[in-house]
PDB file of C-alpha atoms in Angstrom:
ATOM      1  CA  MET A   1      84.035  55.152  23.896  1.00 40.00           C
ATOM      2  CA  ASP A   2      87.144  53.215  23.117  1.00 42.00           C
ATOM      3  CA  THR A   3      86.207  49.988  21.385  1.00 48.00           C
ATOM      4  CA  LEU A   4      89.691  48.498  22.093  1.00 80.00           C
ATOM      5  CA  PHE A   5      91.417  48.080  25.412  1.00 87.00           C
ATOM      6  CA  LYS A   6      94.276  50.382  26.090  1.00 88.00           C
ATOM      7  CA  LYS A   7      97.568  48.631  26.587  1.00 88.00           C
ATOM      8  CA  ALA A   8      98.638  48.529  30.192  1.00 89.00           C
ATOM      9  CA  ASP A   9     102.420  48.967  30.607  1.00 88.00           C
ATOM     10  CA  LEU A  10     102.338  46.328  33.366  1.00 90.00           C
ATOM     11  CA  ARG A  11     105.951  45.285  33.078  1.00 88.00           C
ATOM     12  CA  ARG A  12     107.017  48.767  34.205  1.00 87.00           C
ATOM     13  CA  TYR A  13     104.549  49.167  37.085  1.00 89.00           C
ATOM     14  CA  SER A  14     106.133  49.122  40.491  1.00 87.00           C
ATOM     15  CA  ASN A  15     105.209  46.210  42.730  1.00 87.00           C
ATOM     16  CA  GLY A  16     102.862  48.401  44.724  1.00 87.00           C
ATOM     17  CA  ASP A  17     101.213  49.940  41.714  1.00 89.00           C
ATOM     18  CA  HIS A  18     100.940  46.592  40.030  1.00 92.00           C
ATOM     19  CA  ALA A  19      99.139  44.996  42.947  1.00 90.00           C
ATOM     20  CA  GLU A  20      96.928  48.090  43.358  1.00 91.00           C
ATOM     21  CA  PHE A  21      96.054  48.138  39.609  1.00 93.00           C
ATOM     22  CA  HIS A  22      94.920  44.513  39.658  1.00 93.00           C
ATOM     23  CA  ASP A  23      92.866  45.021  42.880  1.00 92.00           C
ATOM     24  CA  LEU A  24      91.084  47.991  41.237  1.00 91.00           C
ATOM     25  CA  THR A  25      90.647  46.125  37.892  1.00 93.00           C
ATOM     26  CA  TYR A  26      89.307  42.962  39.623  1.00 93.00           C
ATOM     27  CA  ALA A  27      86.721  45.115  41.429  1.00 92.00           C
ATOM     28  CA  THR A  28      85.754  46.532  38.038  1.00 91.00           C
ATOM     29  CA  CYS A  29      85.422  43.021  36.567  1.00 92.00           C
ATOM     30  CA  GLU A  30      83.306  41.960  39.562  1.00 92.00           C
ATOM     31  CA  ARG A  31      80.988  44.912  38.944  1.00 91.00           C
ATOM     32  CA  TYR A  32      80.531  43.820  35.348  1.00 91.00           C
ATOM     33  CA  ARG A  33      80.679  40.043  36.102  1.00 91.00           C
ATOM     34  CA  ALA A  34      77.632  39.439  33.841  1.00 91.00           C
ATOM     35  CA  LEU A  35      79.986  40.109  30.798  1.00 91.00           C
ATOM     36  CA  ILE A  36      82.802  37.793  31.992  1.00 91.00           C
ATOM     37  CA  PRO A  37      82.788  33.964  32.069  1.00 91.00           C
ATOM     38  CA  ASP A  38      82.723  32.736  35.677  1.00 93.00           C
ATOM     39  CA  ASP A  39      85.858  30.593  35.348  1.00 94.00           C
ATOM     40  CA  PHE A  40      87.824  33.506  33.858  1.00 94.00           C
ATOM     41  CA  LEU A  41      86.777  35.771  36.724  1.00 93.00           C
ATOM     42  CA  GLU A  42      87.499  33.201  39.406  1.00 95.00           C
ATOM     43  CA  ALA A  43      90.987  32.539  37.933  1.00 95.00           C
ATOM     44  CA  TYR A  44      91.679  36.246  38.013  1.00 94.00           C
ATOM     45  CA  ARG A  45      90.455  36.526  41.592  1.00 94.00           C
ATOM     46  CA  LEU A  46      92.771  33.774  42.672  1.00 94.00           C
ATOM     47  CA  LYS A  47      95.800  35.220  40.956  1.00 93.00           C
ATOM     48  CA  THR A  48      95.087  38.617  42.356  1.00 93.00           C
ATOM     49  CA  ALA A  49      94.831  37.242  45.852  1.00 91.00           C
ATOM     50  CA  GLN A  50      98.034  35.293  45.374  1.00 89.00           C
ATOM     51  CA  GLU A  51      99.845  38.403  44.242  1.00 89.00           C
ATOM     52  CA  ASN A  52      98.579  40.451  47.197  1.00 87.00           C
ATOM     53  CA  HIS A  53      99.638  37.686  49.663  1.00 83.00           C
ATOM     54  CA  LEU A  54     103.189  37.737  48.212  1.00 81.00           C
ATOM     55  CA  TYR A  55     103.314  41.450  48.077  1.00 81.00           C
ATOM     56  CA  LYS A  56     102.536  41.658  51.795  1.00 75.00           C
ATOM     57  CA  TRP A  57     105.028  38.953  52.628  1.00 66.00           C
ATOM     58  CA  PRO A  58     107.910  40.652  54.477  1.00 56.00           C
ATOM     59  CA  ARG A  59     110.886  41.169  52.209  1.00 56.00           C
ATOM     60  CA  ARG A  60     113.103  41.378  55.228  1.00 56.00           C
ATOM     61  CA  SER A  61     112.691  39.482  58.459  1.00 62.00           C
ATOM     62  CA  ASP A  62     111.930  41.378  61.658  1.00 71.00           C
ATOM     63  CA  TYR A  63     114.786  39.401  63.135  1.00 78.00           C
ATOM     64  CA  THR A  64     117.358  40.719  60.748  1.00 80.00           C
ATOM     65  CA  ALA A  65     117.905  43.989  62.708  1.00 83.00           C
ATOM     66  CA  LYS A  66     117.702  42.222  66.021  1.00 88.00           C
ATOM     67  CA  LYS A  67     120.292  39.742  64.971  1.00 88.00           C
ATOM     68  CA  ALA A  68     122.649  42.417  63.729  1.00 89.00           C
ATOM     69  CA  GLU A  69     122.301  44.455  66.898  1.00 92.00           C
ATOM     70  CA  THR A  70     122.886  41.382  69.098  1.00 93.00           C
ATOM     71  CA  ASP A  71     126.042  40.560  67.093  1.00 93.00           C
ATOM     72  CA  ARG A  72     127.300  44.120  67.603  1.00 93.00           C
ATOM     73  CA  LEU A  73     126.749  43.848  71.363  1.00 94.00           C
ATOM     74  CA  ARG A  74     128.515  40.537  71.764  1.00 94.00           C
ATOM     75  CA  ASN A  75     131.450  41.898  69.728  1.00 93.00           C
ATOM     76  CA  ARG A  76     131.636  44.813  72.187  1.00 94.00           C
ATOM     77  CA  VAL A  77     131.536  42.441  75.210  1.00 94.00           C
ATOM     78  CA  TYR A  78     134.187  40.145  73.666  1.00 93.00           C
ATOM     79  CA  ARG A  79     136.426  43.204  72.972  1.00 93.00           C
ATOM     80  CA  GLY A  80     135.863  44.227  76.551  1.00 93.00           C
ATOM     81  CA  ILE A  81     137.132  40.890  77.827  1.00 94.00           C
ATOM     82  CA  ARG A  82     140.187  41.055  75.581  1.00 92.00           C
ATOM     83  CA  GLY A  83     140.881  44.646  76.725  1.00 92.00           C
ATOM     84  CA  LEU A  84     140.701  43.651  80.388  1.00 93.00           C
ATOM     85  CA  VAL A  85     143.005  40.651  79.775  1.00 92.00           C
ATOM     86  CA  LYS A  86     145.469  42.793  77.818  1.00 92.00           C
ATOM     87  CA  CYS A  87     145.664  45.442  80.474  1.00 93.00           C
ATOM     88  CA  ASN A  88     146.185  42.895  83.250  1.00 93.00           C
ATOM     89  CA  ARG A  89     149.077  41.343  81.375  1.00 91.00           C
ATOM     90  CA  LYS A  90     150.941  44.466  82.591  1.00 90.00           C
ATOM     91  CA  HIS A  91     149.576  44.238  86.204  1.00 92.00           C
ATOM     92  CA  PHE A  92     152.095  44.867  88.996  1.00 94.00           C
ATOM     93  CA  ASP A  93     151.162  41.528  90.651  1.00 93.00           C
ATOM     94  CA  PRO A  94     152.849  38.560  88.945  1.00 93.00           C
ATOM     95  CA  ALA A  95     149.998  36.274  89.878  1.00 93.00           C
ATOM     96  CA  VAL A  96     147.508  38.450  88.047  1.00 92.00           C
ATOM     97  CA  ARG A  97     149.873  38.748  85.102  1.00 93.00           C
ATOM     98  CA  ASP A  98     150.012  34.990  85.000  1.00 94.00           C
ATOM     99  CA  CYS A  99     146.238  34.698  85.078  1.00 93.00           C
ATOM    100  CA  ALA A 100     145.967  37.222  82.253  1.00 93.00           C
ATOM    101  CA  ALA A 101     148.487  35.340  80.157  1.00 93.00           C
ATOM    102  CA  HIS A 102     146.589  32.090  80.735  1.00 93.00           C
ATOM    103  CA  VAL A 103     143.298  33.665  79.462  1.00 93.00           C
ATOM    104  CA  TYR A 104     144.993  35.477  76.665  1.00 92.00           C
ATOM    105  CA  HIS A 105     146.324  32.254  75.371  1.00 91.00           C
ATOM    106  CA  LEU A 106     142.765  30.855  75.130  1.00 91.00           C
ATOM    107  CA  LEU A 107     141.402  33.911  73.355  1.00 91.00           C
ATOM    108  CA  SER A 108     144.242  34.071  70.917  1.00 89.00           C
ATOM    109  CA  ALA A 109     143.405  30.661  69.582  1.00 89.00           C
ATOM    110  CA  TYR A 110     140.244  32.141  67.895  1.00 88.00           C
ATOM    111  CA  GLY A 111     141.962  35.064  66.104  1.00 84.00           C
ATOM    112  CA  ASP A 112     140.066  38.168  65.168  1.00 86.00           C
ATOM    113  CA  LEU A 113     136.703  36.919  66.388  1.00 88.00           C
ATOM    114  CA  PRO A 114     134.610  40.063  65.789  1.00 88.00           C
ATOM    115  CA  HIS A 115     135.333  39.909  62.047  1.00 87.00           C
ATOM    116  CA  THR A 116     134.579  36.166  61.775  1.00 85.00           C
ATOM    117  CA  GLY A 117     131.361  34.907  60.098  1.00 88.00           C
ATOM    118  CA  TYR A 118     128.132  34.592  62.084  1.00 88.00           C
ATOM    119  CA  ASP A 119     128.128  30.834  62.393  1.00 89.00           C
ATOM    120  CA  ALA A 120     131.876  30.388  63.180  1.00 91.00           C
ATOM    121  CA  LYS A 121     131.681  33.235  65.667  1.00 93.00           C
ATOM    122  CA  THR A 122     128.755  31.753  67.461  1.00 93.00           C
ATOM    123  CA  SER A 123     130.448  28.382  67.860  1.00 94.00           C
ATOM    124  CA  ALA A 124     133.754  30.004  68.873  1.00 93.00           C
ATOM    125  CA  ILE A 125     132.076  32.087  71.598  1.00 94.00           C
ATOM    126  CA  GLU A 126     130.356  29.017  72.899  1.00 94.00           C
ATOM    127  CA  SER A 127     133.706  27.294  73.160  1.00 94.00           C
ATOM    128  CA  ILE A 128     135.277  30.278  74.905  1.00 94.00           C
ATOM    129  CA  VAL A 129     132.513  30.459  77.430  1.00 94.00           C
ATOM    130  CA  THR A 130     132.749  26.735  78.122  1.00 94.00           C
ATOM    131  CA  GLY A 131     136.538  27.061  78.520  1.00 93.00           C
ATOM    132  CA  LEU A 132     136.351  30.059  80.833  1.00 93.00           C
ATOM    133  CA  ARG A 133     133.848  28.269  83.018  1.00 94.00           C
ATOM    134  CA  SER A 134     136.004  25.143  83.284  1.00 93.00           C
ATOM    135  CA  PRO A 135     138.000  24.346  86.430  1.00 94.00           C
ATOM    136  CA  GLY A 136     141.199  25.110  84.605  1.00 92.00           C
ATOM    137  CA  TYR A 137     140.283  28.821  84.231  1.00 93.00           C
ATOM    138  CA  ALA A 138     138.187  29.378  87.368  1.00 92.00           C
ATOM    139  CA  ALA A 139     141.032  30.995  89.316  1.00 93.00           C
ATOM    140  CA  ALA A 140     142.020  33.236  86.396  1.00 92.00           C
ATOM    141  CA  VAL A 141     138.381  34.391  85.791  1.00 92.00           C
ATOM    142  CA  GLN A 142     138.085  35.177  89.509  1.00 93.00           C
ATOM    143  CA  ALA A 143     141.374  37.108  89.665  1.00 93.00           C
ATOM    144  CA  LEU A 144     140.530  39.203  86.564  1.00 92.00           C
ATOM    145  CA  ALA A 145     136.932  39.714  87.602  1.00 93.00           C
ATOM    146  CA  LEU A 146     135.671  38.340  84.307  1.00 93.00           C
ATOM    147  CA  ASP A 147     132.710  36.404  85.550  1.00 93.00           C
ATOM    148  CA  PRO A 148     130.001  39.064  84.782  1.00 94.00           C
ATOM    149  CA  TRP A 149     131.555  39.639  81.339  1.00 95.00           C
ATOM    150  CA  VAL A 150     131.475  35.924  80.535  1.00 94.00           C
ATOM    151  CA  THR A 151     127.820  35.731  81.726  1.00 95.00           C
ATOM    152  CA  GLU A 152     126.835  38.607  79.467  1.00 95.00           C
ATOM    153  CA  LEU A 153     128.780  37.149  76.542  1.00 94.00           C
ATOM    154  CA  ASP A 154     126.982  33.820  76.990  1.00 95.00           C
ATOM    155  CA  ARG A 155     123.520  35.582  77.231  1.00 96.00           C
ATOM    156  CA  LEU A 156     124.074  37.479  74.005  1.00 95.00           C
ATOM    157  CA  ASN A 157     125.324  34.431  72.197  1.00 94.00           C
ATOM    158  CA  THR A 158     122.294  32.474  73.248  1.00 95.00           C
ATOM    159  CA  GLN A 159     120.049  35.299  72.151  1.00 94.00           C
ATOM    160  CA  PHE A 160     121.787  35.408  68.757  1.00 93.00           C
ATOM    161  CA  ARG A 161     121.199  31.679  68.253  1.00 92.00           C
ATOM    162  CA  THR A 162     117.514  32.240  69.041  1.00 92.00           C
ATOM    163  CA  TYR A 163     117.196  34.940  66.385  1.00 90.00           C
ATOM    164  CA  ALA A 164     119.081  32.926  63.794  1.00 88.00           C
ATOM    165  CA  ALA A 165     116.784  29.874  64.450  1.00 87.00           C
ATOM    166  CA  ALA A 166     113.663  32.114  64.057  1.00 84.00           C
ATOM    167  CA  MET A 167     114.975  33.404  60.743  1.00 80.00           C
ATOM    168  CA  GLU A 168     115.667  29.907  59.543  1.00 78.00           C
ATOM    169  CA  GLU A 169     112.074  28.906  60.411  1.00 75.00           C
ATOM    170  CA  GLU A 170     110.772  31.906  58.457  1.00 65.00           C
ATOM    171  CA  SER A 171     112.797  30.882  55.410  1.00 63.00           C
ATOM    172  CA  VAL A 172     111.196  27.480  55.471  1.00 51.00           C
ATOM    173  CA  LYS A 173     107.710  29.016  55.489  1.00 59.00           C
ATOM    174  CA  LYS A 174     108.482  31.415  52.639  1.00 61.00           C
ATOM    175  CA  PRO A 175     106.412  30.710  49.572  1.00 61.00           C
ATOM    176  CA  ASP A 176     108.115  28.941  46.696  1.00 62.00           C
ATOM    177  CA  LEU A 177     106.572  31.208  44.066  1.00 72.00           C
ATOM    178  CA  THR A 178     108.414  34.454  43.542  1.00 81.00           C
ATOM    179  CA  PHE A 179     106.571  37.798  43.401  1.00 79.00           C
ATOM    180  CA  LYS A 180     107.849  38.323  39.843  1.00 87.00           C
ATOM    181  CA  ALA A 181     106.263  35.015  38.804  1.00 89.00           C
ATOM    182  CA  ALA A 182     103.046  35.918  40.554  1.00 90.00           C
ATOM    183  CA  ARG A 183     102.911  39.177  38.648  1.00 92.00           C
ATOM    184  CA  LEU A 184     103.157  37.410  35.318  1.00 93.00           C
ATOM    185  CA  GLU A 185     100.401  34.924  36.267  1.00 94.00           C
ATOM    186  CA  THR A 186      98.101  37.752  37.275  1.00 94.00           C
ATOM    187  CA  ASP A 187      98.794  39.662  34.046  1.00 94.00           C
ATOM    188  CA  ALA A 188      98.030  36.472  32.090  1.00 95.00           C
ATOM    189  CA  ALA A 189      94.723  35.974  33.892  1.00 95.00           C
ATOM    190  CA  LEU A 190      93.665  39.590  33.076  1.00 94.00           C
ATOM    191  CA  ARG A 191      94.804  39.270  29.467  1.00 93.00           C
ATOM    192  CA  LYS A 192      92.616  36.218  29.089  1.00 94.00           C
ATOM    193  CA  ILE A 193      89.580  38.322  30.151  1.00 94.00           C
ATOM    194  CA  THR A 194      90.386  41.329  27.934  1.00 93.00           C
ATOM    195  CA  ASN A 195      91.110  39.037  24.862  1.00 92.00           C
ATOM    196  CA  ARG A 196      87.739  37.270  25.384  1.00 92.00           C
ATOM    197  CA  MET A 197      85.848  40.530  25.666  1.00 90.00           C
ATOM    198  CA  ALA A 198      87.586  42.008  22.588  1.00 90.00           C
ATOM    199  CA  ALA A 199      86.418  38.993  20.622  1.00 90.00           C
ATOM    200  CA  LEU A 200      82.906  39.359  21.884  1.00 90.00           C
ATOM    201  CA  ILE A 201      82.949  43.061  20.905  1.00 89.00           C
ATOM    202  CA  ASP A 202      83.995  42.079  17.387  1.00 88.00           C
ATOM    203  CA  ILE A 203      81.050  39.593  17.242  1.00 90.00           C
ATOM    204  CA  ASN A 204      78.300  41.441  19.143  1.00 89.00           C
ATOM    205  CA  GLY A 205      79.320  45.045  18.710  1.00 87.00           C
ATOM    206  CA  PRO A 206      80.629  47.522  21.426  1.00 87.00           C
ATOM    207  CA  ALA A 207      77.310  48.624  22.873  1.00 88.00           C
ATOM    208  CA  ALA A 208      76.970  46.120  25.731  1.00 88.00           C
ATOM    209  CA  TYR A 209      80.625  46.444  26.757  1.00 89.00           C
ATOM    210  CA  ALA A 210      81.016  50.249  26.387  1.00 88.00           C
ATOM    211  CA  ASP A 211      80.886  51.121  30.135  1.00 89.00           C
ATOM    212  CA  PHE A 212      83.335  48.349  31.154  1.00 90.00           C
ATOM    213  CA  VAL A 213      85.850  49.297  28.437  1.00 90.00           C
ATOM    214  CA  GLU A 214      85.660  52.985  29.350  1.00 89.00           C
ATOM    215  CA  VAL A 215      86.282  52.357  33.043  1.00 89.00           C
ATOM    216  CA  TYR A 216      89.052  49.893  32.270  1.00 91.00           C
ATOM    217  CA  ASN A 217      90.805  52.356  29.949  1.00 90.00           C
ATOM    218  CA  VAL A 218      90.605  55.226  32.434  1.00 89.00           C
ATOM    219  CA  GLN A 219      92.297  52.935  35.091  1.00 89.00           C
ATOM    220  CA  VAL A 220      94.976  51.894  32.571  1.00 91.00           C
ATOM    221  CA  LYS A 221      95.637  55.482  31.587  1.00 88.00           C
ATOM    222  CA  HIS A 222      96.043  56.518  35.206  1.00 87.00           C
ATOM    223  CA  TYR A 223      98.621  53.877  36.041  1.00 88.00           C
ATOM    224  CA  ASN A 224     100.472  54.296  32.685  1.00 87.00           C
ATOM    225  CA  THR A 225     100.780  58.055  33.517  1.00 85.00           C
ATOM    226  CA  ILE A 226     102.385  57.176  36.761  1.00 82.00           C
ATOM    227  CA  VAL A 227     104.951  55.057  34.944  1.00 82.00           C
ATOM    228  CA  ARG A 228     105.661  57.813  32.462  1.00 78.00           C
ATOM    229  CA  GLU A 229     106.118  60.276  35.302  1.00 74.00           C
ATOM    230  CA  ARG A 230     108.413  57.897  37.128  1.00 73.00           C
ATOM    231  CA  TYR A 231     110.667  57.446  34.105  1.00 69.00           C
ATOM    232  CA  GLY A 232     110.518  61.181  33.113  1.00 59.00           C
ATOM    233  CA  ARG A 233     108.624  60.595  29.843  1.00 50.00           C
ATOM    234  CA  LEU A 234     106.267  63.486  30.548  1.00 45.00           C
ATOM    235  CA  HIS A 235     109.104  65.900  30.179  1.00 53.00           C
ATOM    236  CA  VAL A 236     108.954  65.405  26.365  1.00 60.00           C
ATOM    237  CA  ARG A 237     105.680  67.196  25.703  1.00 74.00           C
ATOM    238  CA  THR A 238     103.820  67.305  22.360  1.00 83.00           C
ATOM    239  CA  ASP A 239     102.856  70.745  20.981  1.00 86.00           C
ATOM    240  CA  ILE A 240      99.098  70.949  21.103  1.00 88.00           C
ATOM    241  CA  SER A 241      99.054  73.602  18.345  1.00 87.00           C
ATOM    242  CA  THR A 242      99.179  70.757  15.768  1.00 88.00           C
ATOM    243  CA  ALA A 243      96.001  69.210  17.084  1.00 91.00           C
ATOM    244  CA  ASP A 244      92.791  69.110  14.987  1.00 92.00           C
ATOM    245  CA  ILE A 245      89.668  70.758  16.535  1.00 92.00           C
ATOM    246  CA  ALA A 246      86.252  69.343  15.713  1.00 92.00           C
ATOM    247  CA  PRO A 247      83.803  72.064  14.599  1.00 91.00           C
ATOM    248  CA  ILE A 248      81.963  73.737  17.467  1.00 92.00           C
ATOM    249  CA  ALA A 249      78.234  74.065  16.975  1.00 91.00           C
ATOM    250  CA  PRO A 250      76.672  77.557  17.347  1.00 92.00           C
ATOM    251  CA  GLN A 251      75.720  78.232  20.943  1.00 93.00           C
ATOM    252  CA  PRO A 252      72.360  79.635  21.917  1.00 92.00           C
ATOM    253  CA  TYR A 253      72.245  83.022  23.694  1.00 91.00           C
ATOM    254  CA  THR A 254      71.269  82.557  27.339  1.00 90.00           C
ATOM    255  CA  GLY A 255      72.345  85.896  28.888  1.00 90.00           C
ATOM    256  CA  LYS A 256      75.056  84.018  30.694  1.00 91.00           C
ATOM    257  CA  THR A 257      78.478  82.910  29.703  1.00 92.00           C
ATOM    258  CA  VAL A 258      78.625  79.706  27.648  1.00 93.00           C
ATOM    259  CA  HIS A 259      81.422  77.161  27.906  1.00 93.00           C
ATOM    260  CA  PRO A 260      81.493  74.669  25.037  1.00 92.00           C
ATOM    261  CA  ILE A 261      84.212  72.023  25.384  1.00 91.00           C
ATOM    262  CA  PRO A 262      86.169  71.458  22.194  1.00 92.00           C
ATOM    263  CA  GLU A 263      87.116  68.029  21.026  1.00 92.00           C
ATOM    264  CA  LEU A 264      90.688  67.633  19.982  1.00 92.00           C
ATOM    265  CA  SER A 265      92.641  64.933  18.171  1.00 91.00           C
ATOM    266  CA  LEU A 266      96.241  64.501  17.124  1.00 89.00           C
ATOM    267  CA  ARG A 267      97.604  62.542  14.132  1.00 87.00           C
ATOM    268  CA  LYS A 268     100.771  60.581  15.018  1.00 81.00           C
ATOM    269  CA  VAL A 269     102.995  58.499  12.807  1.00 76.00           C
ATOM    270  CA  GLY A 270     104.433  55.361  14.528  1.00 70.00           C
ATOM    271  CA  LYS A 271     107.815  53.859  13.928  1.00 67.00           C
ATOM    272  CA  ASN A 272     106.276  51.525  11.269  1.00 71.00           C
ATOM    273  CA  GLY A 273     105.149  54.551   9.316  1.00 72.00           C
ATOM    274  CA  ARG A 274     101.471  53.996  10.128  1.00 79.00           C
ATOM    275  CA  GLU A 275      99.365  57.032  11.044  1.00 81.00           C
ATOM    276  CA  THR A 276      97.073  56.930  14.002  1.00 84.00           C
ATOM    277  CA  VAL A 277      94.604  59.425  15.495  1.00 87.00           C
ATOM    278  CA  VAL A 278      94.842  60.081  19.188  1.00 87.00           C
ATOM    279  CA  GLU A 279      91.700  61.537  20.983  1.00 89.00           C
ATOM    280  CA  LEU A 280      92.747  64.013  23.655  1.00 90.00           C
ATOM    281  CA  ASP A 281      90.959  64.208  27.014  1.00 88.00           C
ATOM    282  CA  PHE A 282      89.721  67.522  28.349  1.00 87.00           C
ATOM    283  CA  SER A 283      91.265  68.534  31.725  1.00 85.00           C
ATOM    284  CA  VAL A 284      93.919  65.810  31.341  1.00 84.00           C
ATOM    285  CA  ASP A 285      95.597  66.725  28.051  1.00 88.00           C
ATOM    286  CA  TYR A 286      94.340  70.283  27.733  1.00 91.00           C
ATOM    287  CA  THR A 287      92.450  73.149  29.512  1.00 92.00           C
ATOM    288  CA  VAL A 288      90.346  75.947  28.004  1.00 93.00           C
ATOM    289  CA  ALA A 289      89.667  79.600  28.593  1.00 92.00           C
ATOM    290  CA  TYR A 290      87.111  81.933  26.925  1.00 91.00           C
ATOM    291  CA  LEU A 291      86.788  85.483  25.704  1.00 88.00           C
ATOM    292  CA  HIS A 292      83.547  87.378  24.673  1.00 90.00           C
ATOM    293  CA  ASN A 293      81.538  84.236  25.485  1.00 91.00           C
ATOM    294  CA  LYS A 294      78.462  85.933  26.842  1.00 91.00           C
ATOM    295  CA  THR A 295      77.090  88.222  24.150  1.00 91.00           C
ATOM    296  CA  PRO A 296      75.835  87.256  20.667  1.00 93.00           C
ATOM    297  CA  GLY A 297      78.574  87.169  18.008  1.00 93.00           C
ATOM    298  CA  THR A 298      82.026  85.558  17.702  1.00 93.00           C
ATOM    299  CA  ALA A 299      83.643  84.236  20.895  1.00 93.00           C
ATOM    300  CA  THR A 300      87.301  83.097  21.245  1.00 92.00           C
ATOM    301  CA  LEU A 301      88.333  79.905  22.886  1.00 92.00           C
ATOM    302  CA  PHE A 302      91.936  79.342  24.056  1.00 91.00           C
ATOM    303  CA  ILE A 303      93.231  75.846  24.393  1.00 93.00           C
ATOM    304  CA  LYS A 304      96.268  75.201  26.527  1.00 91.00           C
ATOM    305  CA  GLY A 305      98.232  71.955  26.638  1.00 89.00           C
ATOM    306  CA  ALA A 306      98.397  69.982  29.948  1.00 87.00           C
ATOM    307  CA  GLY A 307     100.133  66.795  31.081  1.00 81.00           C
ATOM    308  CA  ARG A 308     101.965  65.309  28.097  1.00 81.00           C
ATOM    309  CA  TYR A 309     101.025  68.338  25.929  1.00 86.00           C
ATOM    310  CA  ALA A 310     102.299  71.919  25.823  1.00 86.00           C
ATOM    311  CA  GLY A 311     101.602  75.011  23.768  1.00 86.00           C
ATOM    312  CA  LEU A 312      98.522  77.000  22.961  1.00 88.00           C
ATOM    313  CA  LYS A 313      95.899  76.944  20.249  1.00 90.00           C
ATOM    314  CA  THR A 314      92.870  79.251  19.624  1.00 90.00           C
ATOM    315  CA  THR A 315      89.605  78.792  17.852  1.00 92.00           C
ATOM    316  CA  THR A 316      86.321  80.638  17.670  1.00 93.00           C
ATOM    317  CA  PHE A 317      82.643  79.792  17.990  1.00 93.00           C
ATOM    318  CA  HIS A 318      79.440  81.656  17.341  1.00 94.00           C
ATOM    319  CA  ILE A 319      76.786  82.724  19.904  1.00 93.00           C
ATOM    320  CA  ALA A 320      73.408  83.130  18.126  1.00 92.00           C
ATOM    321  CA  SER A 321      71.304  86.157  18.588  1.00 88.00           C
ATOM    322  CA  PRO A 322      68.218  85.846  20.836  1.00 80.00           C
TER     323      PRO A 322
END
């Protein structure tokens, strides 16, 4: 059992992994709540809930795509109106040409409208629709058959305003706290719990806290592994042949194959020059295979690196005579 808490690389967790890790860790704390002060646990619960709420808050409004599509459609309708007017400026009937020139003069006052900003474009279209529906343009609109085009342009412009207003209302309701700040607050609440428990372990000994620490460390190791895989750190694998193997006790003869699990550890020197011993986990850091492990005598055990470890190491153990 680890007597110290493994360090969670929380800063590098993705937002989804971060929220999921704290959900799982809070459930673990709840299961062992007798070991944790109530106020510490309640603070952690609130911060976890807060982070979950912000994580589920939509990063992008549902109206964003609708607003963009409506803008694309009103641009198309506006270009259609300009196209009709431009074509009719070459009409064989002078009266139609005059009507087209009259409307063209109005549209030209607003420049390249499709490439104008949202707000300016919306106001400009409103002015254009109002102008084309005024008595001064009634005959021209009728002569050029623009009435259905103007109606559709007005409908799309109104719809665009509706979506823009809905997005503005959403922005008012958006929480003031950023998700990044919420992550830091949740991390601090958890750190307060682990620091308290580490102090209690120093005072009371590890026995009462063994299960909690073991479960917590397994969770941390899982999510830290996800981070290492994401950043490609697992491609730099340590050679397991340098690992130390604990002595394997003689195995009793049973008439069947025996499968003792070796215990491996690695000595590592940190950047500060301090040597540490890392205990490896069976099936996570290494796998094993056996040879001559049924009959009395010497059996061979092959250890193959896995995960962050590569390479092969062999050792032997003894099967006692019946």
